[in-house]
CSV table of C-alpha atoms in Angstrom, one decimal:
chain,number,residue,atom,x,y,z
A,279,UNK,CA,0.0,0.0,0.0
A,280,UNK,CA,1.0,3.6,-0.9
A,281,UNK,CA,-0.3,6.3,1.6
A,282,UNK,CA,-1.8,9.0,-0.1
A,283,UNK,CA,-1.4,11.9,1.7
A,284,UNK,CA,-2.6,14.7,-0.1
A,285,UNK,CA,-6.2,12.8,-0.6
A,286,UNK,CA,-8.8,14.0,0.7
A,287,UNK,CA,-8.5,14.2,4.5
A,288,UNK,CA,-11.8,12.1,5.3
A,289,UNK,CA,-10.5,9.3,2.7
A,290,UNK,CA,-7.1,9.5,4.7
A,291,UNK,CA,-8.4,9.0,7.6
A,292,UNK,CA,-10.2,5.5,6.3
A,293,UNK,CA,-7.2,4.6,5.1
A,294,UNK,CA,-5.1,5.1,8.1
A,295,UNK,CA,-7.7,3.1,10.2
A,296,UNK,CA,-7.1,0.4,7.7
A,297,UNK,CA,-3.6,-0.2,8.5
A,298,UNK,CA,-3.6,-1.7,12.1
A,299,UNK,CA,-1.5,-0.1,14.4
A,300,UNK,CA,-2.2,-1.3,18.3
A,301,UNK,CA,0.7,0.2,20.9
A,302,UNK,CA,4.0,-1.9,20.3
A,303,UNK,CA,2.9,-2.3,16.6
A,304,UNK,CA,2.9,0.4,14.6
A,305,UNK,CA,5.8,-0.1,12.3
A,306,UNK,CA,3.7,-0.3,9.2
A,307,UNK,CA,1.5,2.5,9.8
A,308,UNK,CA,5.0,4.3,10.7
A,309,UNK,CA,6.8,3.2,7.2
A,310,UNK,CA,3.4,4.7,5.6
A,311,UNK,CA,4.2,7.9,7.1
A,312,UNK,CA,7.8,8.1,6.4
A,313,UNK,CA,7.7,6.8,3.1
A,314,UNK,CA,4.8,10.0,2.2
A,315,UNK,CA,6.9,12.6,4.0
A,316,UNK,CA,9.9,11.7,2.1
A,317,UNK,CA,8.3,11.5,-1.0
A,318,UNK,CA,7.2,15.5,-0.9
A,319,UNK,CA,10.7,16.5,-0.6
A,320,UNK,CA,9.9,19.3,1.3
A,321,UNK,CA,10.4,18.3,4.7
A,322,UNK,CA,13.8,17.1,6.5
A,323,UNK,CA,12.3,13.6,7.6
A,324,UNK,CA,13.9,11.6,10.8
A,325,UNK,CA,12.7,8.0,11.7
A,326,UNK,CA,13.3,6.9,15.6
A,327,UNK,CA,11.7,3.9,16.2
A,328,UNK,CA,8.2,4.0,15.5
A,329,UNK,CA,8.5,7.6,15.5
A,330,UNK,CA,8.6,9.4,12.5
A,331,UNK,CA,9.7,13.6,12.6
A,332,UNK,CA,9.8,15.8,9.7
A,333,UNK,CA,10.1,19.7,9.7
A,334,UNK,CA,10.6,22.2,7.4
A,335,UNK,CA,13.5,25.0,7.7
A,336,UNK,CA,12.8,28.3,5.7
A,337,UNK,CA,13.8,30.5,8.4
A,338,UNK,CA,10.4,32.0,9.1
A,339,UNK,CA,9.3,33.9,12.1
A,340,UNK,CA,7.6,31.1,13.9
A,341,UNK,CA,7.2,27.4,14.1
A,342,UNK,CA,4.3,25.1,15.0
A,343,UNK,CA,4.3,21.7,16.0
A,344,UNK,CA,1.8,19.4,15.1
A,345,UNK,CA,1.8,16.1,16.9
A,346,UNK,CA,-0.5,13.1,16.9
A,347,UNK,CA,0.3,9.0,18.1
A,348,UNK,CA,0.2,6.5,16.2
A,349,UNK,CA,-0.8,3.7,18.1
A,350,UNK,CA,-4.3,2.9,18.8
A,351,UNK,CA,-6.1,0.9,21.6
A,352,UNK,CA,-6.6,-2.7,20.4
A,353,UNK,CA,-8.9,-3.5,17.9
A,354,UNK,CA,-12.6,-4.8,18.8
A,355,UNK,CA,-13.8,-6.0,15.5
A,356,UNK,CA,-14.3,-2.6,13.7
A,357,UNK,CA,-11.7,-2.9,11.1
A,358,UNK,CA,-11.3,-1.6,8.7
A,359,UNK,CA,-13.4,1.6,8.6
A,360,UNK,CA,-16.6,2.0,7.6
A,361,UNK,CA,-18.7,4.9,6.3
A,362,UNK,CA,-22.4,4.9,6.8
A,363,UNK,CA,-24.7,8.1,6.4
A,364,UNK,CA,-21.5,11.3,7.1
A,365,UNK,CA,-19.9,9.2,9.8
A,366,UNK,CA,-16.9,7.3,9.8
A,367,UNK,CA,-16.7,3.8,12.3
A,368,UNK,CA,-13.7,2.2,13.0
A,369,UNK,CA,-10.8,1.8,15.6
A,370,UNK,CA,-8.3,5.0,15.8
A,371,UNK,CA,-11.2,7.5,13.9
A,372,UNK,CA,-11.2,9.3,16.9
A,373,UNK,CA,-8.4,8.4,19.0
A,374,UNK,CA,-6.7,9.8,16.7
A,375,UNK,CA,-6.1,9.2,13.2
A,376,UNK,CA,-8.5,11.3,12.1
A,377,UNK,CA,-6.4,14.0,13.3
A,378,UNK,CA,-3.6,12.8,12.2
A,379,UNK,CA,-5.3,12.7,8.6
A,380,UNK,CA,-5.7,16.2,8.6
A,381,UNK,CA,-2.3,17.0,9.7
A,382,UNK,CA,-0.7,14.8,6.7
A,383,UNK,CA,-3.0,16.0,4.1
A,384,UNK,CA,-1.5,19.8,5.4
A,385,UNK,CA,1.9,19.1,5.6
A,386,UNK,CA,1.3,17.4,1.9
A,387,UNK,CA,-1.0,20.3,0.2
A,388,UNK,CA,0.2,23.7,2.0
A,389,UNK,CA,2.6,24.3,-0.7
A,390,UNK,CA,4.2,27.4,1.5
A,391,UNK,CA,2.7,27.4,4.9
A,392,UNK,CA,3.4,31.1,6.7
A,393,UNK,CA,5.1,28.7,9.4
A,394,UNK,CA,7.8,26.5,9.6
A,395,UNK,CA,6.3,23.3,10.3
A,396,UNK,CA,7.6,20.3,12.6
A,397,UNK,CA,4.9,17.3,12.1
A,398,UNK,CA,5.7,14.5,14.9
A,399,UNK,CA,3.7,11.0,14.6
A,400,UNK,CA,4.7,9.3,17.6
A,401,UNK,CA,4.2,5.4,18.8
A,402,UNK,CA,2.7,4.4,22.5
A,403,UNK,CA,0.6,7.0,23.8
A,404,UNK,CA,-2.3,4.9,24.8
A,405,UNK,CA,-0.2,2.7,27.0
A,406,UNK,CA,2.4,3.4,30.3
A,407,UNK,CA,4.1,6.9,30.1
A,408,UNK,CA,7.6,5.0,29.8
A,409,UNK,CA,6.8,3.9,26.3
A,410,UNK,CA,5.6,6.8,25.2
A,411,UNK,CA,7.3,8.1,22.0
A,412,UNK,CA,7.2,11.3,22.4
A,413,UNK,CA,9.0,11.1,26.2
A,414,UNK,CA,11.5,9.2,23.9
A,415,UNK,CA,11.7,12.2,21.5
A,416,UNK,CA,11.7,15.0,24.5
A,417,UNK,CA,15.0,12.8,25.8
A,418,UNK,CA,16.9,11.9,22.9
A,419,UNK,CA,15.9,14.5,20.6
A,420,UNK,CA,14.4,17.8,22.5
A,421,UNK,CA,15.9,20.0,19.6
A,422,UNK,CA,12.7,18.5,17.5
A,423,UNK,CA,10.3,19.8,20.1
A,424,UNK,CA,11.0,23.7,19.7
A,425,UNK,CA,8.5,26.1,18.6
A,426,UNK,CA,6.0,28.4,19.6
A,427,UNK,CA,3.2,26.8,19.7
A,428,UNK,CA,2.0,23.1,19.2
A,429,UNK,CA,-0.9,21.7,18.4
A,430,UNK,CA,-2.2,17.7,19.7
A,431,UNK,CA,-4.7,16.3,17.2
A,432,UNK,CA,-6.2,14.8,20.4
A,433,UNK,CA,-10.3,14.8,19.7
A,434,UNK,CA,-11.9,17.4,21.1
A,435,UNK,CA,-14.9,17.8,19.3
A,436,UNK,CA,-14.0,20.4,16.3
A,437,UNK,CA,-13.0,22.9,19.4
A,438,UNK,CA,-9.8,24.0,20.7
A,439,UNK,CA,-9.3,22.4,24.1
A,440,UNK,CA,-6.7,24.5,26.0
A,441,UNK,CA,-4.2,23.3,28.4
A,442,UNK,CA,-4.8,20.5,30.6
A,443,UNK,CA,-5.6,19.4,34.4
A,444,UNK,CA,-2.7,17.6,36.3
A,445,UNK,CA,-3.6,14.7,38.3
A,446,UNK,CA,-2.1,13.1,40.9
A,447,UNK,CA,-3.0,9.8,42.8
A,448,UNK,CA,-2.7,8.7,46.2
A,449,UNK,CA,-3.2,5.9,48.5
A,450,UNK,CA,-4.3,6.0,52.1
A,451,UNK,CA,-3.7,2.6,54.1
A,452,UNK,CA,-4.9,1.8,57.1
A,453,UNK,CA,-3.5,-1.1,59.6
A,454,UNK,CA,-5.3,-2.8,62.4
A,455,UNK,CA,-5.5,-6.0,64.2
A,456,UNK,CA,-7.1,-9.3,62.8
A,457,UNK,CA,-9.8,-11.3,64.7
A,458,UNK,CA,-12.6,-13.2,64.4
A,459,UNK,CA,-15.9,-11.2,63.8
A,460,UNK,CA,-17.6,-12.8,66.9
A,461,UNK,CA,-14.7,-11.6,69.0
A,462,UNK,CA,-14.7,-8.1,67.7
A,463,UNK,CA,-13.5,-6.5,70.5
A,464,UNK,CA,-10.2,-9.0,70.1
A,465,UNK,CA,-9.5,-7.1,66.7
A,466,UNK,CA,-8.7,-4.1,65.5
A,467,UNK,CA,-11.1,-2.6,62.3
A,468,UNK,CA,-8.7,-1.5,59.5
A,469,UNK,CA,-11.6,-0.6,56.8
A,470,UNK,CA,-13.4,1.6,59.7
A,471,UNK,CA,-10.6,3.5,60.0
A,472,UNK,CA,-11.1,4.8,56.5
A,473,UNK,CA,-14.7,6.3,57.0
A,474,UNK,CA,-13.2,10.0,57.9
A,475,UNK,CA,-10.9,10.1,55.1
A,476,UNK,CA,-14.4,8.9,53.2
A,477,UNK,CA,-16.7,11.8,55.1
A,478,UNK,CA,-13.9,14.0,54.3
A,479,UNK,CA,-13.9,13.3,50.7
A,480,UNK,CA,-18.0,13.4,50.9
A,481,UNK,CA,-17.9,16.9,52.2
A,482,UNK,CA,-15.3,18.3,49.4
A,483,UNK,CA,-16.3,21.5,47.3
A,484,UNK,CA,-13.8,21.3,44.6
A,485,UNK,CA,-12.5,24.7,43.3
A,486,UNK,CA,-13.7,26.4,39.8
A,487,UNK,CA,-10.7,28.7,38.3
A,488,UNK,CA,-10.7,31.2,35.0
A,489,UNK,CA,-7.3,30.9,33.4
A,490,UNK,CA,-7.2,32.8,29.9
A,491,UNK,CA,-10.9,32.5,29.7
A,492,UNK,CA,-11.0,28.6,30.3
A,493,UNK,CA,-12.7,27.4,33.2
A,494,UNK,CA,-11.0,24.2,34.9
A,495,UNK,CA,-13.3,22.2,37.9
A,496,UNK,CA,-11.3,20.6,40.1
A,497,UNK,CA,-12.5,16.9,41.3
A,498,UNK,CA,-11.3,14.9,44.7
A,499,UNK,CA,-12.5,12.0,44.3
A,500,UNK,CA,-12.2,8.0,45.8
A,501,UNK,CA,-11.3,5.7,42.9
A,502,UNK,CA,-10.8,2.7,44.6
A,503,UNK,CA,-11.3,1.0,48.3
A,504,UNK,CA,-10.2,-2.6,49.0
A,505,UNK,CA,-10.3,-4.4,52.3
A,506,UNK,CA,-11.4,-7.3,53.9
A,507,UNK,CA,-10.4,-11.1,54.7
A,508,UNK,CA,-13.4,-13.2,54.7
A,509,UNK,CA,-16.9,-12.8,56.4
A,510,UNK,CA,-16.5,-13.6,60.0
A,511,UNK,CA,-13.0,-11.8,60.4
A,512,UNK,CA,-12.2,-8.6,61.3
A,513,UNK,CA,-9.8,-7.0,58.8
A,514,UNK,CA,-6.4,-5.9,59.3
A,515,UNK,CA,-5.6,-4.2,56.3
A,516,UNK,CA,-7.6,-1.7,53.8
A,517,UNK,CA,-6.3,1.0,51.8
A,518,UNK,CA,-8.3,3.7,49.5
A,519,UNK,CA,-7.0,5.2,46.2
A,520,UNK,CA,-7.6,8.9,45.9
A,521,UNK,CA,-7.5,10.8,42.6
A,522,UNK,CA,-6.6,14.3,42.6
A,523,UNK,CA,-7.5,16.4,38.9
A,524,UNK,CA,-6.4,19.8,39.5
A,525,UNK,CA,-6.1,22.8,37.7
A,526,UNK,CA,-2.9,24.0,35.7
A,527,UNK,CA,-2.2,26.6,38.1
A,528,UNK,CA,-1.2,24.3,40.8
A,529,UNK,CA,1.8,22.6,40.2
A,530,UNK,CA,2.1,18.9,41.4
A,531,UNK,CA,3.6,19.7,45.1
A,532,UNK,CA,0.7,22.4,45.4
A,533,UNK,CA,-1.6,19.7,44.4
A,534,UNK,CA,-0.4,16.8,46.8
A,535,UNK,CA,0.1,19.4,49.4
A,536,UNK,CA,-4.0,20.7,49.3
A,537,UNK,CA,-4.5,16.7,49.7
A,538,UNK,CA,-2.6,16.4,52.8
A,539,UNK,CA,-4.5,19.6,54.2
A,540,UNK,CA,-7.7,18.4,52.9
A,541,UNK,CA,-7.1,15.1,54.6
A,542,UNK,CA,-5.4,16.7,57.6
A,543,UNK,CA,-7.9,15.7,60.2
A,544,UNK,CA,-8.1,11.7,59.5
A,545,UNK,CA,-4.5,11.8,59.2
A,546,UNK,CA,-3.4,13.7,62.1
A,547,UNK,CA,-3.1,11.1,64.4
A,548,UNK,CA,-0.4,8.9,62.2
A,549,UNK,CA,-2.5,5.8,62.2
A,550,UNK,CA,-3.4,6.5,58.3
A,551,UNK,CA,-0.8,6.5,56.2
A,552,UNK,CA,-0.3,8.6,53.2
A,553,UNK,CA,1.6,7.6,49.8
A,554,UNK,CA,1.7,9.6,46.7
A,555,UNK,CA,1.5,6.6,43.3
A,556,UNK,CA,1.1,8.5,40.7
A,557,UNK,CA,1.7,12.3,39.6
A,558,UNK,CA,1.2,14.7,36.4
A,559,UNK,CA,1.2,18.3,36.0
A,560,UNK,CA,-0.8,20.0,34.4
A,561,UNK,CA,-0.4,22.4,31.6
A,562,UNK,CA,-1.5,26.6,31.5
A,563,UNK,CA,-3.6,27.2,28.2
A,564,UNK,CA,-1.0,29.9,26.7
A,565,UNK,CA,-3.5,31.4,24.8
A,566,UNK,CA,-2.1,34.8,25.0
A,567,UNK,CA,1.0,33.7,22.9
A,568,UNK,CA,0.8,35.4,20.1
A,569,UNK,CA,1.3,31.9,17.4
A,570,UNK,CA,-1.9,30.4,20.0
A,571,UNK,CA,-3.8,33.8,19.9
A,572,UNK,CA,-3.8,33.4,15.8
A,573,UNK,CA,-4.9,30.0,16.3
A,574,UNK,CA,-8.0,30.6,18.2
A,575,UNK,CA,-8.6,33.9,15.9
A,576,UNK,CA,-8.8,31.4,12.8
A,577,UNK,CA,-11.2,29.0,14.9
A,578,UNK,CA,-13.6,31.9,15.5
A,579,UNK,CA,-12.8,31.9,18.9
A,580,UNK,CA,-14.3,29.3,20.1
A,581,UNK,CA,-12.0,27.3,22.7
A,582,UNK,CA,-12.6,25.7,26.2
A,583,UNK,CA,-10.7,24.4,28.9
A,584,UNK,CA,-9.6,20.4,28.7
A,585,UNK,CA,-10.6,18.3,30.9
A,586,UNK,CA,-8.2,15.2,31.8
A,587,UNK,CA,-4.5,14.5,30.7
A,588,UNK,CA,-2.9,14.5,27.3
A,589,UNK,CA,0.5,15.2,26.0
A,590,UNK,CA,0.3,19.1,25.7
A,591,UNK,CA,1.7,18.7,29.4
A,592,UNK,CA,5.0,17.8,28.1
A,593,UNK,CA,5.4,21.0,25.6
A,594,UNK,CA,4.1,22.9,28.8
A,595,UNK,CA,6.9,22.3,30.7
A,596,UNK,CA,9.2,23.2,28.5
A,597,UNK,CA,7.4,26.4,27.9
A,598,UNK,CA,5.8,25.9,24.7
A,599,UNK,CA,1.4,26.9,24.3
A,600,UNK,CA,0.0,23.9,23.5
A,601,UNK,CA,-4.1,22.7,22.6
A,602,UNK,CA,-6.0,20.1,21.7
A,603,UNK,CA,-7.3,20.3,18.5
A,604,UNK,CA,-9.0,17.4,16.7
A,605,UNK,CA,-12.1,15.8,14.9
A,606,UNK,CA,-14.0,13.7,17.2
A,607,UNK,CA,-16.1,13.1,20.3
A,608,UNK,CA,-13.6,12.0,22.8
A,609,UNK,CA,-16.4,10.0,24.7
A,610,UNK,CA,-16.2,7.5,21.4
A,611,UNK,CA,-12.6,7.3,21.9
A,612,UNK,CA,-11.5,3.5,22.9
A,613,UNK,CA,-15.1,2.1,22.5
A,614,UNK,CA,-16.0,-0.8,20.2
A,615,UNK,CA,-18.5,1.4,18.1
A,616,UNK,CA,-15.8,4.2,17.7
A,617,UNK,CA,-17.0,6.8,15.4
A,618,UNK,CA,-16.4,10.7,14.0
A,619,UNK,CA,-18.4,12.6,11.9
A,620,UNK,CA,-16.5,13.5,8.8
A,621,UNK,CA,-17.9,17.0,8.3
A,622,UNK,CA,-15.7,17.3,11.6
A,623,UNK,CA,-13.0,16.5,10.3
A,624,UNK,CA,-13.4,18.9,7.3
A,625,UNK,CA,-13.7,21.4,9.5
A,626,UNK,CA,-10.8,21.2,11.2
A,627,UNK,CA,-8.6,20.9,8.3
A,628,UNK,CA,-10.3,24.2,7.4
A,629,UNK,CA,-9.5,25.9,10.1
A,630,UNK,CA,-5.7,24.5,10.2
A,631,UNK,CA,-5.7,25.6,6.8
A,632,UNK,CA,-6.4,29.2,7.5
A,633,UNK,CA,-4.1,29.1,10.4
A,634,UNK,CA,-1.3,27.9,8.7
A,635,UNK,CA,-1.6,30.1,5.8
A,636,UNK,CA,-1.4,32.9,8.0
């Protein structure tokens, strides 16, 4: 198969959802890519794994990243793509091919963009952060991942979805002493140790903030609870895992540090124990940059604030605006009937169009 990038973006989509590409195995979709990039003759092209980079160098004023993953979510019967009635079915239409399409058909038809242009299709996202090709790239290769502003093709539903929440995870354990449940007094009740830090989670008012016109909610929230030994003994052990989503303006030790105040009271004594798992910051929306002010001027400006994790985190820390912006419903993203509309992803190869032609 020869990819044909400078098809019609909808038909490019199809056609990348027809080349199967599940984390770990994306080397054909990944030859695709290369082998189209180098074939314009326009772009210097790098392969790095599964990775494939390619960026132009004409010495204009700015450059803009575009970055999408590869890899898909395995597949649940629903390939290759299908088209029925304006909508396109099949696994990565959403998550995210279908931004990747309109990237590719971009970089392959803007003839003279008013941009330099880095394009980064990247392998892992949808599986742990250490496999993650574009942590690979910001490590071996951060040179690539200059610009001044960068744009995910993450779905977000035709809108620009600014910045992201961090999030942060935590586990409180509690210890006790084991007896039979007819003996009660004998034991020690780990689990009901855990019903303050539950009343305290219960009784939370999470905090709304305005950054650059984006409003981010805040959610403290019990993800998981596990305790227990059988049905006439009293437990010894029991733990809770807390997740934290927070807005950008916290950074991750502001974040685990409200937790620890939020919790203070069960914890205070030092019979609960607190241990942070997991941790990501967040990213500021940027919007006031002037590359990401021209962004949401050619969208009509019409932008929101992202709500969960992506990758713009990591241009974020290295000081670099960065948005969602992608065809799709997100809620169809991973799910056996996923689905986009394709006048969706017309229209945001429109309004990259007009962007990038300045």
């Amino acid at each position: 198969m020869t990819l044909n990038i400078a098809a019609d973006p909808i038909e490019l989509t199809a056609a990348l959802v027809d080349i199967p590409s599940v984390s770990h195995d994306e080397q054909h979709l990944a030859d695709e890519v290369e082998a189209a990039l180098r074939g314009l003759g326009r772009f210097e092209v790098l392969r790095v794994g599964n990775n494939v980079l390619a960026r132009t160098d004409r010495g204009l004023s700015r450059r803009v990243i575009l970055a999408g993953h590869l890899d898909t979510v395995p597949i649940a019967d629903n390939v290759p793509s299908r088209l029925e009635g304006g909508i396109l079915h099949g696994c990565g239409t959403v998550d995210m091919k279908s931004g990747d399409a309109v990237f590719l058909h971009l970089a392959a038809t803007l003839a003279e963009p008013a941009y330099d242009l880095t394009l980064i299709f990247y392998e892992c996202e949808e599986i742990a952060s250490q496999f993650n090709g574009l942590g690979r790239i910001e490590r071996e290769l951060p040179q690539w991942l200059r610009g001044d502003v960068a744009i995910l093709g993450e779905p977000s539903g035709g809108l620009i979805e600014a910045g992201c929440q961090g999030t942060i995870r935590v586990r409180i354990t509690a210890g006790g002493t084991r007896a039979h449940s007819a003996r009660s007094w004998l034991g020690d009740n780990a689990i009901h140790k855990l019903g303050p830090v539950l009343t305290a989670l219960q009784d939370y008012r999470p905090r709304t903030v305005d950054i650059d016109g984006c409003q981010y909610r805040e959610g403290l929230s019990a993800v998981r609870i596990e305790g227990g030994v059988a049905g006439n003994v009293i437990p010894d052990e029991a733990f809770v895992d807390i997740n934290f989503r927070f807005a950008p303006d916290r950074s991750v030790e502001q974040a685990v540090d409200h937790v620890r105040t939020t919790l203070a009271g069960p914890i205070a004594d030092g019979e609960l124990q607190l241990e942070v798992t997991d941790a990501a910051p967040g990213a500021l929306p940027g919007l006031q940059a002037p590359a990401a002010a021209e962004l949401v001027r050619a969208a009509g400006g019409r932008f929101r604030a992202k709500y969960g994790w992506t990758d713009v985190s990591r241009f974020a820390a290295l000081g670099i605006p960065a948005v969602n912006f992608g065809p799709g419903d997100p809620n169809f993203a991973h799910k056996r009937d996923e689905q986009v509309e394709i006048r969706q992803i017309t229209e945001v190869a429109d309004v990259l169009r007009l962007f990038l032609a300045g």
